[in-house]
Short mmCIF file of C-alpha atoms in Angstrom, two decimals:
data_model
loop_
_atom_site.label_atom_id
_atom_site.label_comp_id
_atom_site.label_asym_id
_atom_site.label_seq_id
_atom_site.Cartn_x
_atom_site.Cartn_y
_atom_site.Cartn_z
CA UNK A 1 -8.93 19.93 8.48
CA UNK A 2 -7.24 17.77 5.90
CA UNK A 3 -8.85 15.93 3.02
CA UNK A 4 -9.09 12.13 3.06
CA UNK A 5 -6.16 12.05 0.64
CA UNK A 6 -4.03 14.25 2.91
CA UNK A 7 -4.90 12.57 6.21
CA UNK A 8 -2.39 9.68 5.94
CA UNK A 9 0.36 12.22 5.30
CA UNK A 10 -0.72 14.28 8.30
CA UNK A 11 -0.66 11.19 10.51
CA UNK A 12 2.69 10.08 9.10
CA UNK A 13 4.14 13.54 9.73
CA UNK A 14 3.30 13.54 13.44
CA UNK A 15 4.37 9.90 13.79
CA UNK A 16 7.76 10.68 12.27
CA UNK A 17 8.15 13.77 14.47
CA UNK A 18 7.35 11.71 17.57
CA UNK A 19 9.72 8.93 16.52
CA UNK A 20 12.44 11.47 15.83
CA UNK A 21 11.90 12.83 19.36
CA UNK A 22 12.15 9.28 20.71
CA UNK A 23 15.37 8.51 18.85
CA UNK A 24 17.31 9.30 22.03
CA UNK A 25 15.67 6.45 23.95
CA UNK A 26 15.69 4.16 20.93
CA UNK A 27 12.47 2.21 21.50
CA UNK A 28 8.80 3.03 21.95
CA UNK A 29 5.51 1.15 22.26
CA UNK A 30 2.59 1.70 19.89
CA UNK A 31 0.22 2.48 22.79
CA UNK A 32 2.62 5.07 24.23
CA UNK A 33 3.03 6.68 20.84
CA UNK A 34 -0.73 6.81 20.33
CA UNK A 35 -1.18 8.61 23.66
CA UNK A 36 1.41 11.21 22.64
CA UNK A 37 -0.08 11.70 19.17
CA UNK A 38 -3.68 12.16 20.29
CA UNK A 39 -2.89 15.69 21.40
CA UNK A 40 -1.02 16.63 18.21
CA UNK A 41 -3.68 16.10 15.53
CA UNK A 42 -7.36 17.00 15.34
CA UNK A 43 -9.16 14.69 15.05
CA UNK A 44 -6.74 12.43 16.90
CA UNK A 45 -5.30 9.53 14.90
CA UNK A 46 -6.98 6.18 15.34
CA UNK A 47 -5.09 3.04 16.26
CA UNK A 48 -5.55 1.87 12.65
CA UNK A 49 -4.07 5.09 11.25
CA UNK A 50 -1.09 4.80 13.59
CA UNK A 51 -0.60 1.15 12.69
CA UNK A 52 -0.67 2.01 8.97
CA UNK A 53 1.98 4.72 9.44
CA UNK A 54 4.19 2.42 11.51
CA UNK A 55 3.78 -0.40 8.98
CA UNK A 56 4.88 1.91 6.18
CA UNK A 57 7.93 3.03 8.13
CA UNK A 58 8.79 -0.59 8.93
CA UNK A 59 8.86 -1.73 5.29
CA UNK A 60 12.32 -3.05 4.36
CA UNK A 61 12.69 -0.49 1.55
CA UNK A 62 11.93 2.35 4.00
CA UNK A 63 13.69 0.99 7.13
CA UNK A 64 12.58 3.81 9.42
CA UNK A 65 11.72 1.53 12.33
CA UNK A 66 11.91 -2.16 13.19
CA UNK A 67 9.90 -4.33 15.55
CA UNK A 68 11.58 -4.97 18.88
CA UNK A 69 9.30 -7.42 20.68
CA UNK A 70 6.14 -5.49 21.57
CA UNK A 71 7.84 -2.18 20.84
CA UNK A 72 9.47 -0.38 17.93
CA UNK A 73 13.06 0.69 17.53
CA UNK A 74 14.36 3.54 15.41
CA UNK A 75 16.33 2.10 12.48
CA UNK A 76 17.80 4.55 9.96
CA UNK A 77 18.08 8.34 10.38
CA UNK A 78 14.87 10.20 9.57
CA UNK A 79 16.53 12.19 6.76
CA UNK A 80 17.44 8.95 5.00
CA UNK A 81 13.91 7.61 5.52
CA UNK A 82 12.41 10.82 4.08
CA UNK A 83 14.66 10.57 1.05
CA UNK A 84 13.58 6.97 0.41
CA UNK A 85 9.89 7.88 0.65
CA UNK A 86 10.43 10.86 -1.66
CA UNK A 87 12.13 8.66 -4.27
CA UNK A 88 9.26 6.17 -4.09
CA UNK A 89 6.70 8.97 -4.55
CA UNK A 90 8.66 10.29 -7.53
CA UNK A 91 8.74 6.83 -9.06
CA UNK A 92 4.97 6.51 -8.81
CA UNK A 93 4.43 9.99 -10.25
CA UNK A 94 6.92 9.34 -13.06
CA UNK A 95 5.23 6.08 -13.97
CA UNK A 96 1.79 7.64 -14.01
CA UNK A 97 2.56 11.08 -15.44
CA UNK A 98 6.03 10.90 -16.97
CA UNK A 99 7.43 13.92 -15.16
CA UNK A 100 11.04 12.76 -15.29
CA UNK A 101 12.16 13.42 -11.73
CA UNK A 102 9.96 16.38 -10.82
CA UNK A 103 7.08 15.32 -8.63
CA UNK A 104 3.72 16.79 -9.70
CA UNK A 105 0.55 15.41 -8.26
CA UNK A 106 -2.11 17.78 -9.59
CA UNK A 107 -2.00 19.78 -12.81
CA UNK A 108 1.04 22.07 -12.72
CA UNK A 109 1.46 22.36 -8.96
CA UNK A 110 4.89 20.98 -7.93
CA UNK A 111 4.97 19.05 -4.70
#
């Protein structure tokens, strides 16, 4: 069971894995994705949690997915998306804690 702080990351992780699996077909619907994800996380993600993860991935600076009518389409490769999210997390940590490129979120535990 994850903490409330970890839960968005857990949801994002299974969303990204499912999207990566769907990259062959190229597009997927939110409802279809939610059905797939309900068996991969306990407790299952809510529609709101899924929407938050998809919205994050759809941000222009992330460019992991893009809206395609009522569906989503894979945009950039998942490795590129992960790198962008990592750089953003480092920027926040650097601003707050001044770690100069090494991401630390709690005391001396590197992430």
